[in-house]
């Protein structure tokens, strides 16, 4: 199961074990059970603190639990092989069970340990999903911290009948005590917020006690990370409040045009961004959504950002980097069948449609790339483009047209997504020139039609927005309000690219620096008067 390099890497990691751990497998007679036995035996051979047994009696086969030998009540179960993107999750589960401390704030660990009640989590993942590891690792940590929390992590490919029976058509998918709990990427703090009703109020109270910042960055993507680092390096007190650190980069798989790095992946880059931020004295406030902006009344005054949890943050200068999100189709059936056939991440959810027919909506780079990726997994792909021609780069179009299981529809307006009440069964489209309507039978629809700027919270703030809802900025990244700057996909800057966002974030930070050093604080102006 493990090649020589992986074995050596794992052996090095297992050197950090502080206590013995046990691997207990429940196996059948299938090929995956054989692979599971081989994997656990290989792991056990790498360190004396690891033992493997095969007398488990769980109904899910193959599956295995990881537990600390001295505390069998704290365990996590993997149903299927945690390889691919989940190999890191397996390594962390082994280390945490063996007493190696996780890189999580003690306050968060205490909150997990203090949870009352019984929590039986079941979570479905795919080996190609780049959002799943965060959820797998969050539930693993919780289960190994609190004996009242159980976590069973299920690889969909190894348990297809279960996936079908539960209508799991998008991963990561989390069930709690047998009922749907959440879909999508989540960390420990987000899961805790859903479980602990008082968490938001406590967080708001704590945040409201913070001192005012010289610069507050709102948004944690590439633009926000660059802005926070640049202002911190100037010696300014800097805070960064983000709905999720990493922003939309977290939803991006392969990145091949980040200069100096031939290839990387979104989650990896997002982790690097956050790691770089934490190298500086920056107050990082994750999982915080901005709800309202109250600009300063005069130059040098304090701008106020009100968060969704009720907390209020103030700063002399703001850098707004709230980014953008995937645009919805806005047709009947899209909302009703979201996560039941309607999807937005081909890398995450594509494997769930193996052997089935799907559609991709959108003929730009994202749509064509999605169609190419899916064509290698599913039986058939229908690409639906509203325009009279595809808009993707020619090299991508050439690749797409070379595939034998792809149909391309242009001048095609998607009018409805149909289903049987449980899952998607088809798509209705109208030819924009003839008006003729047609139906395509399929099991999934992947929407890839561009971005919408996250600026709803700026309504009535006085910030100038374009007709598309973007923040209007000048060549110095300044908005129409003194002391407020903006950068990245949320602005009118052309070319929504990661590397462009980083440059714009840096520019906005330097402009904020220039503004602050040239503008006396309002209280000093008042004293002088």
Short mmCIF file of C-alpha atoms in Angstrom, two decimals:
data_model
loop_
_atom_site.label_atom_id
_atom_site.label_comp_id
_atom_site.label_asym_id
_atom_site.label_seq_id
_atom_site.Cartn_x
_atom_site.Cartn_y
_atom_site.Cartn_z
CA UNK A 1 0.00 0.00 0.00
CA UNK A 2 2.73 2.47 0.95
CA UNK A 3 5.70 3.09 -1.29
CA UNK A 4 9.20 3.45 0.15
CA UNK A 5 9.03 7.25 0.39
CA UNK A 6 5.65 7.22 2.14
CA UNK A 7 6.86 4.59 4.60
CA UNK A 8 9.93 6.61 5.49
CA UNK A 9 7.87 9.77 5.84
CA UNK A 10 5.32 8.03 8.07
CA UNK A 11 8.04 6.40 10.17
CA UNK A 12 9.51 9.83 10.84
CA UNK A 13 6.13 11.20 11.90
CA UNK A 14 5.42 8.24 14.16
CA UNK A 15 8.59 9.09 16.04
CA UNK A 16 6.47 11.82 17.68
CA UNK A 17 4.13 9.31 19.36
CA UNK A 18 4.07 9.70 23.13
CA UNK A 19 1.72 6.83 23.97
CA UNK A 20 0.78 3.45 22.44
CA UNK A 21 -2.11 3.41 19.98
CA UNK A 22 -4.33 0.63 18.68
CA UNK A 23 -5.69 0.03 15.19
CA UNK A 24 -8.73 -2.24 15.24
CA UNK A 25 -10.17 -3.31 11.88
CA UNK A 26 -13.51 -4.79 10.80
CA UNK A 27 -12.93 -6.60 7.52
CA UNK A 28 -14.80 -8.58 4.92
CA UNK A 29 -13.66 -10.74 2.02
CA UNK A 30 -13.50 -7.97 -0.58
CA UNK A 31 -10.43 -6.45 -2.22
CA UNK A 32 -10.67 -3.22 -0.19
CA UNK A 33 -10.57 -5.26 3.03
CA UNK A 34 -7.37 -6.91 1.85
CA UNK A 35 -5.87 -3.49 1.15
CA UNK A 36 -6.96 -2.24 4.57
CA UNK A 37 -5.29 -5.19 6.31
CA UNK A 38 -2.09 -4.59 4.36
CA UNK A 39 -2.11 -0.86 5.21
CA UNK A 40 -2.59 -1.40 8.95
CA UNK A 41 0.09 -4.08 9.10
CA UNK A 42 2.53 -1.76 7.32
CA UNK A 43 1.78 1.06 9.77
CA UNK A 44 2.16 -1.23 12.80
CA UNK A 45 5.57 -2.38 11.55
CA UNK A 46 6.87 1.18 11.51
CA UNK A 47 6.74 1.86 15.26
CA UNK A 48 6.61 -0.15 18.47
CA UNK A 49 3.85 2.06 19.86
CA UNK A 50 1.42 0.94 17.12
CA UNK A 51 -0.48 -2.36 17.22
CA UNK A 52 -3.00 -3.69 14.70
CA UNK A 53 -5.77 -6.24 15.25
CA UNK A 54 -8.48 -7.52 12.94
CA UNK A 55 -11.25 -8.70 15.22
CA UNK A 56 -13.54 -5.68 14.97
CA UNK A 57 -17.25 -6.30 14.56
CA UNK A 58 -18.48 -3.08 13.00
CA UNK A 59 -21.08 -3.46 10.25
CA UNK A 60 -19.10 -1.21 7.89
CA UNK A 61 -16.47 -3.35 6.23
CA UNK A 62 -13.77 -2.46 5.59
CA UNK A 63 -13.30 0.02 8.40
CA UNK A 64 -10.90 0.55 11.28
CA UNK A 65 -10.67 2.63 14.42
CA UNK A 66 -7.69 4.52 15.78
CA UNK A 67 -7.58 4.90 19.55
CA UNK A 68 -5.20 5.55 22.39
CA UNK A 69 -4.41 2.31 24.22
CA UNK A 70 -4.89 3.98 27.61
CA UNK A 71 -8.27 5.53 26.73
CA UNK A 72 -10.36 3.31 24.45
CA UNK A 73 -13.34 5.65 24.84
CA UNK A 74 -11.76 8.20 22.50
CA UNK A 75 -11.59 6.89 18.95
CA UNK A 76 -12.14 7.78 15.31
CA UNK A 77 -13.22 5.34 12.60
CA UNK A 78 -12.18 5.36 8.96
CA UNK A 79 -14.51 3.38 6.69
CA UNK A 80 -12.44 2.88 3.54
CA UNK A 81 -8.83 3.75 2.81
CA UNK A 82 -7.77 7.30 3.78
CA UNK A 83 -5.27 7.77 0.97
CA UNK A 84 -4.93 10.51 -1.66
CA UNK A 85 -5.85 13.86 -0.13
CA UNK A 86 -6.71 12.05 3.12
CA UNK A 87 -3.28 10.53 3.81
CA UNK A 88 -2.39 13.60 5.86
CA UNK A 89 -5.63 13.10 7.82
CA UNK A 90 -4.56 9.53 8.61
CA UNK A 91 -1.14 10.70 9.80
CA UNK A 92 -2.67 13.36 12.05
CA UNK A 93 -5.15 10.88 13.51
CA UNK A 94 -2.28 8.56 14.44
CA UNK A 95 -0.28 11.39 15.99
CA UNK A 96 -3.17 12.89 17.95
CA UNK A 97 -4.26 9.49 19.26
CA UNK A 98 -0.67 8.96 20.36
CA UNK A 99 -0.57 12.15 22.42
CA UNK A 100 1.15 14.49 19.96
CA UNK A 101 -0.41 17.94 20.54
CA UNK A 102 -2.45 19.41 17.67
CA UNK A 103 -1.74 22.88 16.34
CA UNK A 104 -5.03 24.25 17.67
CA UNK A 105 -5.54 26.98 20.24
CA UNK A 106 -6.06 25.63 23.75
CA UNK A 107 -9.26 27.65 24.04
CA UNK A 108 -10.74 25.67 21.15
CA UNK A 109 -9.64 22.34 22.61
CA UNK A 110 -11.18 23.29 25.95
CA UNK A 111 -14.45 24.14 24.22
CA UNK A 112 -14.48 20.72 22.53
CA UNK A 113 -13.72 18.94 25.80
CA UNK A 114 -16.51 20.77 27.61
CA UNK A 115 -19.26 19.89 25.14
CA UNK A 116 -22.17 18.13 26.85
CA UNK A 117 -24.42 15.56 25.22
CA UNK A 118 -23.80 12.67 22.84
CA UNK A 119 -22.59 13.35 19.30
CA UNK A 120 -22.37 10.60 16.71
CA UNK A 121 -20.92 12.06 13.52
CA UNK A 122 -20.82 10.32 10.15
CA UNK A 123 -19.01 12.14 7.37
CA UNK A 124 -18.67 11.19 3.70
CA UNK A 125 -15.60 12.14 1.67
CA UNK A 126 -14.00 11.37 -1.67
CA UNK A 127 -10.29 10.84 -2.21
CA UNK A 128 -10.15 13.62 -4.82
CA UNK A 129 -11.95 16.21 -2.66
CA UNK A 130 -9.63 19.02 -1.57
CA UNK A 131 -12.21 20.44 0.87
CA UNK A 132 -12.78 17.15 2.69
CA UNK A 133 -9.51 16.89 4.67
CA UNK A 134 -10.35 19.92 6.82
CA UNK A 135 -13.66 18.33 7.86
CA UNK A 136 -12.10 14.89 8.37
CA UNK A 137 -9.39 16.39 10.55
CA UNK A 138 -11.80 18.57 12.52
CA UNK A 139 -14.06 15.63 13.41
CA UNK A 140 -11.03 13.43 14.14
CA UNK A 141 -9.67 15.99 16.59
CA UNK A 142 -13.03 16.36 18.29
CA UNK A 143 -13.54 12.61 18.65
CA UNK A 144 -10.05 12.11 20.09
CA UNK A 145 -10.58 14.99 22.55
CA UNK A 146 -14.04 14.18 23.94
CA UNK A 147 -15.29 10.63 24.57
CA UNK A 148 -18.87 11.82 24.06
CA UNK A 149 -18.08 12.53 20.41
CA UNK A 150 -17.83 9.68 17.91
CA UNK A 151 -16.68 10.23 14.33
CA UNK A 152 -16.98 7.75 11.47
CA UNK A 153 -15.32 9.01 8.29
CA UNK A 154 -16.59 7.21 5.20
CA UNK A 155 -14.89 7.06 1.80
CA UNK A 156 -17.76 7.13 -0.67
CA UNK A 157 -16.05 4.94 -3.25
CA UNK A 158 -15.73 2.07 -0.78
CA UNK A 159 -19.34 2.33 0.44
CA UNK A 160 -21.32 3.17 -2.70
CA UNK A 161 -24.56 1.51 -1.57
CA UNK A 162 -24.60 3.65 1.57
CA UNK A 163 -23.91 6.80 -0.44
CA UNK A 164 -26.80 5.99 -2.78
CA UNK A 165 -29.17 5.13 0.06
CA UNK A 166 -28.51 8.43 1.80
CA UNK A 167 -28.61 10.51 -1.39
CA UNK A 168 -25.11 11.84 -0.79
CA UNK A 169 -24.38 13.75 -4.01
CA UNK A 170 -21.89 16.33 -2.72
CA UNK A 171 -18.97 16.05 -0.35
CA UNK A 172 -17.99 16.75 2.31
CA UNK A 173 -21.36 15.68 3.76
CA UNK A 174 -21.83 15.47 7.53
CA UNK A 175 -24.58 13.65 9.44
CA UNK A 176 -25.10 14.04 13.19
CA UNK A 177 -27.01 11.39 15.13
CA UNK A 178 -28.39 10.05 11.86
CA UNK A 179 -29.66 13.39 10.51
CA UNK A 180 -28.08 15.75 7.93
CA UNK A 181 -25.89 18.29 9.74
CA UNK A 182 -23.89 20.22 7.14
CA UNK A 183 -22.35 20.15 3.68
CA UNK A 184 -19.12 21.76 2.62
CA UNK A 185 -15.80 22.74 4.10
CA UNK A 186 -15.82 23.26 7.88
CA UNK A 187 -13.20 23.54 10.59
CA UNK A 188 -13.42 22.79 14.30
CA UNK A 189 -14.53 26.32 15.15
CA UNK A 190 -17.34 26.25 12.59
CA UNK A 191 -18.62 22.91 13.83
CA UNK A 192 -18.46 24.14 17.41
CA UNK A 193 -20.44 27.25 16.46
CA UNK A 194 -23.26 25.02 15.18
CA UNK A 195 -23.18 22.82 18.28
CA UNK A 196 -22.66 25.48 20.94
CA UNK A 197 -25.42 28.09 20.81
CA UNK A 198 -23.54 30.48 23.11
CA UNK A 199 -20.29 30.43 21.14
CA UNK A 200 -21.25 33.36 18.92
CA UNK A 201 -22.22 35.58 21.86
CA UNK A 202 -19.00 34.79 23.72
CA UNK A 203 -16.97 35.52 20.62
CA UNK A 204 -18.75 38.84 20.09
CA UNK A 205 -18.17 39.93 23.67
CA UNK A 206 -14.50 39.06 23.48
CA UNK A 207 -14.01 40.86 20.15
CA UNK A 208 -15.77 44.01 21.30
CA UNK A 209 -13.14 44.39 24.02
CA UNK A 210 -10.33 44.70 21.47
CA UNK A 211 -8.42 47.95 21.13
CA UNK A 212 -8.93 49.98 17.97
CA UNK A 213 -6.67 49.08 15.06
CA UNK A 214 -4.64 51.36 12.87
CA UNK A 215 -5.50 49.12 9.91
CA UNK A 216 -8.27 46.56 9.72
CA UNK A 217 -8.36 44.19 6.75
CA UNK A 218 -11.78 42.69 6.00
CA UNK A 219 -11.40 39.43 4.06
CA UNK A 220 -8.81 36.66 4.23
CA UNK A 221 -8.02 35.68 0.64
CA UNK A 222 -4.83 36.47 -1.30
CA UNK A 223 -5.56 40.21 -1.37
CA UNK A 224 -6.35 40.32 2.35
CA UNK A 225 -3.29 38.29 3.30
CA UNK A 226 -0.98 40.55 1.30
CA UNK A 227 -2.56 43.70 2.75
CA UNK A 228 -2.27 42.47 6.36
CA UNK A 229 1.37 41.43 5.95
CA UNK A 230 2.36 44.71 4.31
CA UNK A 231 0.71 46.89 6.97
CA UNK A 232 2.10 44.78 9.82
CA UNK A 233 5.59 45.13 8.35
CA UNK A 234 5.13 48.90 8.52
CA UNK A 235 4.66 48.58 12.26
CA UNK A 236 0.94 49.36 12.32
CA UNK A 237 -1.44 47.56 14.66
CA UNK A 238 -3.25 45.31 12.20
CA UNK A 239 -6.29 43.08 12.40
CA UNK A 240 -7.76 40.79 9.77
CA UNK A 241 -11.38 39.66 10.00
CA UNK A 242 -12.39 36.97 7.53
CA UNK A 243 -15.41 34.78 6.91
CA UNK A 244 -12.89 32.06 6.08
CA UNK A 245 -9.14 32.40 5.88
CA UNK A 246 -7.99 31.64 2.35
CA UNK A 247 -11.20 32.81 0.70
CA UNK A 248 -12.13 31.36 -2.66
CA UNK A 249 -8.63 29.94 -3.08
CA UNK A 250 -9.87 27.13 -0.86
CA UNK A 251 -12.23 26.09 -3.67
CA UNK A 252 -9.50 26.03 -6.33
CA UNK A 253 -7.72 22.82 -7.20
CA UNK A 254 -4.82 23.06 -9.62
CA UNK A 255 -2.99 26.41 -9.85
CA UNK A 256 -0.47 26.49 -12.69
CA UNK A 257 -0.03 30.22 -13.37
CA UNK A 258 1.27 31.39 -9.99
CA UNK A 259 4.60 32.76 -11.11
CA UNK A 260 7.68 30.98 -9.66
CA UNK A 261 5.53 27.98 -8.63
CA UNK A 262 4.73 25.73 -11.62
CA UNK A 263 1.98 23.91 -9.74
CA UNK A 264 0.21 24.14 -6.41
CA UNK A 265 -3.27 23.54 -5.06
CA UNK A 266 -5.69 25.99 -3.49
CA UNK A 267 -5.92 24.54 0.03
CA UNK A 268 -2.13 24.32 0.22
CA UNK A 269 -1.71 27.93 -0.90
CA UNK A 270 -4.42 29.06 1.54
CA UNK A 271 -2.58 27.36 4.41
CA UNK A 272 0.64 29.04 3.35
CA UNK A 273 -1.07 32.43 3.26
CA UNK A 274 -2.41 31.99 6.78
CA UNK A 275 0.93 30.68 7.99
CA UNK A 276 2.68 33.75 6.61
CA UNK A 277 0.13 36.04 8.27
CA UNK A 278 0.74 34.40 11.63
CA UNK A 279 4.47 35.12 11.35
CA UNK A 280 3.57 38.72 12.21
CA UNK A 281 1.81 40.43 15.09
CA UNK A 282 -1.54 40.40 13.30
CA UNK A 283 -4.81 39.85 15.15
CA UNK A 284 -6.46 37.07 13.10
CA UNK A 285 -10.24 36.86 13.50
CA UNK A 286 -11.48 33.91 11.45
CA UNK A 287 -15.12 32.91 10.82
CA UNK A 288 -16.22 36.53 11.10
CA UNK A 289 -18.62 37.89 8.49
CA UNK A 290 -18.91 41.65 8.03
CA UNK A 291 -22.49 42.89 8.17
CA UNK A 292 -22.27 46.68 8.10
CA UNK A 293 -19.76 49.49 7.50
CA UNK A 294 -20.04 52.79 9.34
CA UNK A 295 -17.46 55.19 7.85
CA UNK A 296 -15.66 57.82 9.93
CA UNK A 297 -17.36 61.22 9.98
CA UNK A 298 -14.12 63.05 9.29
CA UNK A 299 -10.59 62.46 8.06
CA UNK A 300 -8.51 60.77 10.76
CA UNK A 301 -11.59 59.37 12.49
CA UNK A 302 -12.42 55.78 13.21
CA UNK A 303 -14.19 53.59 10.69
CA UNK A 304 -16.43 50.93 12.23
CA UNK A 305 -17.15 47.44 10.93
CA UNK A 306 -20.08 45.61 12.52
CA UNK A 307 -19.86 41.83 12.33
CA UNK A 308 -22.68 39.32 11.96
CA UNK A 309 -22.25 38.14 15.56
CA UNK A 310 -22.88 41.68 16.82
CA UNK A 311 -19.26 42.59 17.57
CA UNK A 312 -17.90 45.93 16.43
CA UNK A 313 -14.34 46.65 15.29
CA UNK A 314 -12.82 50.09 14.69
CA UNK A 315 -9.79 51.25 12.72
CA UNK A 316 -8.29 54.42 11.29
CA UNK A 317 -7.96 52.78 7.91
CA UNK A 318 -9.73 49.85 6.26
CA UNK A 319 -8.71 47.54 3.44
CA UNK A 320 -11.75 45.74 2.04
CA UNK A 321 -10.92 42.38 0.41
CA UNK A 322 -14.14 40.37 0.77
CA UNK A 323 -13.71 38.72 -2.63
CA UNK A 324 -16.41 37.07 -4.69
CA UNK A 325 -18.45 33.87 -4.75
CA UNK A 326 -19.76 31.55 -7.44
CA UNK A 327 -22.68 32.99 -9.37
CA UNK A 328 -25.95 31.06 -9.19
CA UNK A 329 -28.01 30.22 -12.25
CA UNK A 330 -31.20 31.48 -10.65
CA UNK A 331 -33.45 28.91 -12.35
CA UNK A 332 -36.14 26.64 -10.87
CA UNK A 333 -34.63 23.55 -9.29
CA UNK A 334 -31.17 24.95 -8.60
CA UNK A 335 -31.76 25.70 -4.93
CA UNK A 336 -34.05 22.72 -4.36
CA UNK A 337 -31.47 20.23 -5.62
CA UNK A 338 -28.30 21.83 -4.29
CA UNK A 339 -26.08 19.02 -2.93
CA UNK A 340 -28.56 16.57 -4.46
CA UNK A 341 -27.23 16.78 -7.98
CA UNK A 342 -26.52 20.52 -8.30
CA UNK A 343 -22.84 21.10 -7.52
CA UNK A 344 -20.19 23.79 -7.85
CA UNK A 345 -16.96 21.85 -7.28
CA UNK A 346 -16.12 19.23 -9.93
CA UNK A 347 -13.01 18.09 -8.06
CA UNK A 348 -14.93 17.43 -4.86
CA UNK A 349 -18.14 15.96 -6.20
CA UNK A 350 -17.17 14.56 -9.60
CA UNK A 351 -16.33 11.05 -8.26
CA UNK A 352 -19.87 10.73 -6.90
CA UNK A 353 -21.16 10.78 -10.49
CA UNK A 354 -18.93 8.02 -11.84
CA UNK A 355 -20.69 6.18 -14.64
CA UNK A 356 -23.44 8.81 -14.91
CA UNK A 357 -24.24 11.72 -17.22
CA UNK A 358 -23.75 15.31 -16.06
CA UNK A 359 -23.91 18.85 -17.42
CA UNK A 360 -21.52 21.74 -16.93
CA UNK A 361 -23.02 25.21 -17.22
CA UNK A 362 -20.52 27.77 -18.50
CA UNK A 363 -18.10 27.99 -21.41
CA UNK A 364 -15.35 30.07 -19.83
CA UNK A 365 -12.08 28.66 -18.51
CA UNK A 366 -13.69 27.33 -15.33
CA UNK A 367 -16.50 25.59 -17.17
CA UNK A 368 -14.31 24.01 -19.84
CA UNK A 369 -11.73 22.88 -17.27
CA UNK A 370 -14.54 21.32 -15.23
CA UNK A 371 -15.89 19.51 -18.30
CA UNK A 372 -12.44 18.14 -19.14
CA UNK A 373 -11.91 16.89 -15.57
CA UNK A 374 -15.37 15.33 -15.37
CA UNK A 375 -15.03 13.62 -18.74
CA UNK A 376 -12.32 11.44 -17.19
CA UNK A 377 -14.71 10.32 -14.44
CA UNK A 378 -18.32 10.26 -15.65
CA UNK A 379 -19.97 8.53 -18.57
CA UNK A 380 -20.95 11.68 -20.48
CA UNK A 381 -20.67 15.47 -20.17
CA UNK A 382 -22.92 18.07 -21.79
CA UNK A 383 -21.39 21.55 -21.71
CA UNK A 384 -24.03 24.29 -21.90
CA UNK A 385 -22.95 27.82 -22.94
CA UNK A 386 -25.30 30.83 -23.12
CA UNK A 387 -23.13 32.65 -25.68
CA UNK A 388 -22.86 31.70 -29.33
CA UNK A 389 -19.32 30.40 -28.75
CA UNK A 390 -17.09 29.20 -25.94
CA UNK A 391 -15.00 31.85 -24.18
CA UNK A 392 -12.29 29.62 -22.73
CA UNK A 393 -8.64 29.73 -23.82
CA UNK A 394 -8.12 28.03 -27.17
CA UNK A 395 -5.82 25.39 -25.69
CA UNK A 396 -8.63 24.31 -23.35
CA UNK A 397 -11.21 24.30 -26.13
CA UNK A 398 -8.97 22.12 -28.28
CA UNK A 399 -8.59 19.62 -25.45
CA UNK A 400 -12.34 19.59 -24.80
CA UNK A 401 -13.23 18.97 -28.42
CA UNK A 402 -10.84 16.03 -28.54
CA UNK A 403 -12.88 14.13 -25.96
CA UNK A 404 -15.34 11.58 -27.27
CA UNK A 405 -17.82 11.70 -24.40
CA UNK A 406 -18.53 15.44 -24.44
CA UNK A 407 -21.33 17.34 -26.21
CA UNK A 408 -21.10 21.14 -26.54
CA UNK A 409 -24.26 23.27 -26.69
CA UNK A 410 -23.92 26.98 -27.56
CA UNK A 411 -26.60 29.69 -27.66
CA UNK A 412 -28.21 27.53 -24.97
CA UNK A 413 -30.07 29.10 -22.07
CA UNK A 414 -30.63 26.85 -19.07
CA UNK A 415 -34.23 27.35 -17.95
CA UNK A 416 -34.83 24.63 -15.35
CA UNK A 417 -33.18 21.83 -13.38
CA UNK A 418 -35.55 18.93 -12.87
CA UNK A 419 -35.63 16.20 -10.29
CA UNK A 420 -37.79 13.50 -8.76
CA UNK A 421 -37.99 15.13 -5.35
CA UNK A 422 -34.86 13.39 -4.15
CA UNK A 423 -32.22 14.11 -6.78
CA UNK A 424 -31.58 15.71 -10.16
CA UNK A 425 -32.94 13.85 -13.18
CA UNK A 426 -32.51 16.35 -16.00
CA UNK A 427 -31.92 19.83 -17.35
CA UNK A 428 -34.13 21.96 -19.61
CA UNK A 429 -32.50 24.39 -22.04
CA UNK A 430 -33.79 26.77 -24.72
CA UNK A 431 -32.01 27.57 -27.98
CA UNK A 432 -31.66 31.37 -27.92
CA UNK A 433 -32.03 31.73 -31.70
CA UNK A 434 -34.88 29.32 -32.47
CA UNK A 435 -36.67 29.36 -29.11
CA UNK A 436 -36.87 25.57 -29.16
CA UNK A 437 -36.78 23.89 -25.74
CA UNK A 438 -35.11 20.57 -25.10
CA UNK A 439 -34.50 18.31 -22.11
CA UNK A 440 -31.31 16.44 -21.30
CA UNK A 441 -31.53 13.45 -18.96
CA UNK A 442 -28.70 13.49 -16.46
CA UNK A 443 -27.77 12.99 -12.82
CA UNK A 444 -25.78 16.13 -12.03
CA UNK A 445 -25.37 19.78 -12.96
CA UNK A 446 -22.11 21.62 -12.26
CA UNK A 447 -22.53 25.41 -12.31
CA UNK A 448 -19.48 27.39 -13.50
CA UNK A 449 -20.77 30.78 -14.68
CA UNK A 450 -18.56 33.35 -13.02
CA UNK A 451 -18.43 35.39 -9.85
CA UNK A 452 -20.53 37.77 -7.75
CA UNK A 453 -18.70 40.34 -5.55
CA UNK A 454 -19.38 40.10 -1.82
CA UNK A 455 -20.56 43.67 -1.32
CA UNK A 456 -24.13 43.32 -0.03
CA UNK A 457 -22.92 44.37 3.40
CA UNK A 458 -21.79 47.74 2.02
CA UNK A 459 -25.32 48.85 1.16
CA UNK A 460 -26.00 52.38 2.47
CA UNK A 461 -22.36 52.74 3.57
CA UNK A 462 -21.51 55.44 1.06
CA UNK A 463 -18.95 53.24 -0.73
CA UNK A 464 -19.30 53.66 -4.50
CA UNK A 465 -20.15 50.42 -6.31
CA UNK A 466 -20.15 49.66 -10.02
CA UNK A 467 -23.26 48.46 -11.86
CA UNK A 468 -21.95 44.92 -11.25
CA UNK A 469 -21.70 45.50 -7.50
CA UNK A 470 -17.91 45.82 -7.42
CA UNK A 471 -16.14 48.39 -5.21
CA UNK A 472 -14.93 51.23 -7.41
CA UNK A 473 -11.24 51.99 -6.82
CA UNK A 474 -8.62 54.25 -8.38
CA UNK A 475 -5.04 53.43 -9.38
CA UNK A 476 -3.99 53.59 -5.71
CA UNK A 477 -6.69 51.13 -4.60
CA UNK A 478 -8.57 53.97 -2.89
CA UNK A 479 -12.35 54.04 -2.68
CA UNK A 480 -14.38 57.25 -2.74
CA UNK A 481 -14.20 57.47 1.08
CA UNK A 482 -10.99 58.73 2.75
CA UNK A 483 -9.05 56.05 4.59
CA UNK A 484 -10.94 53.14 3.01
CA UNK A 485 -9.14 51.06 0.40
CA UNK A 486 -10.06 47.87 -1.42
CA UNK A 487 -8.37 45.10 -3.37
CA UNK A 488 -8.93 41.82 -5.16
CA UNK A 489 -11.95 40.24 -6.80
CA UNK A 490 -14.38 42.47 -4.91
CA UNK A 491 -13.17 45.55 -6.82
CA UNK A 492 -13.34 46.94 -10.33
CA UNK A 493 -9.77 45.87 -11.06
CA UNK A 494 -9.73 43.77 -14.26
CA UNK A 495 -8.50 40.17 -14.39
CA UNK A 496 -9.63 38.25 -11.34
CA UNK A 497 -6.45 36.29 -10.69
CA UNK A 498 -4.69 35.21 -7.49
CA UNK A 499 -1.45 36.93 -8.37
CA UNK A 500 -3.27 40.13 -9.35
CA UNK A 501 -5.16 40.10 -6.04
CA UNK A 502 -1.90 39.80 -4.09
CA UNK A 503 -0.42 42.77 -5.92
CA UNK A 504 -3.55 44.83 -5.39
CA UNK A 505 -3.63 43.93 -1.70
CA UNK A 506 -0.05 45.08 -1.31
CA UNK A 507 -0.86 48.31 -3.14
CA UNK A 508 -3.88 48.95 -0.93
CA UNK A 509 -1.77 48.41 2.20
CA UNK A 510 0.88 50.87 1.02
CA UNK A 511 -1.86 53.39 0.26
CA UNK A 512 -3.30 52.87 3.75
CA UNK A 513 0.19 53.45 5.19
CA UNK A 514 0.53 56.68 3.19
CA UNK A 515 -2.93 57.82 4.35
CA UNK A 516 -2.20 57.21 8.03
CA UNK A 517 1.16 58.95 8.13
CA UNK A 518 -0.29 61.98 6.35
CA UNK A 519 -3.49 62.20 8.43
CA UNK A 520 -3.51 63.09 12.09
CA UNK A 521 -5.84 61.06 14.30
CA UNK A 522 -9.16 62.81 14.88
CA UNK A 523 -8.55 63.11 18.63
CA UNK A 524 -5.30 65.00 18.00
CA UNK A 525 -7.09 67.36 15.63
CA UNK A 526 -9.73 68.01 18.30
CA UNK A 527 -7.08 68.70 20.97
CA UNK A 528 -5.27 71.15 18.69
CA UNK A 529 -8.50 73.05 18.11
#
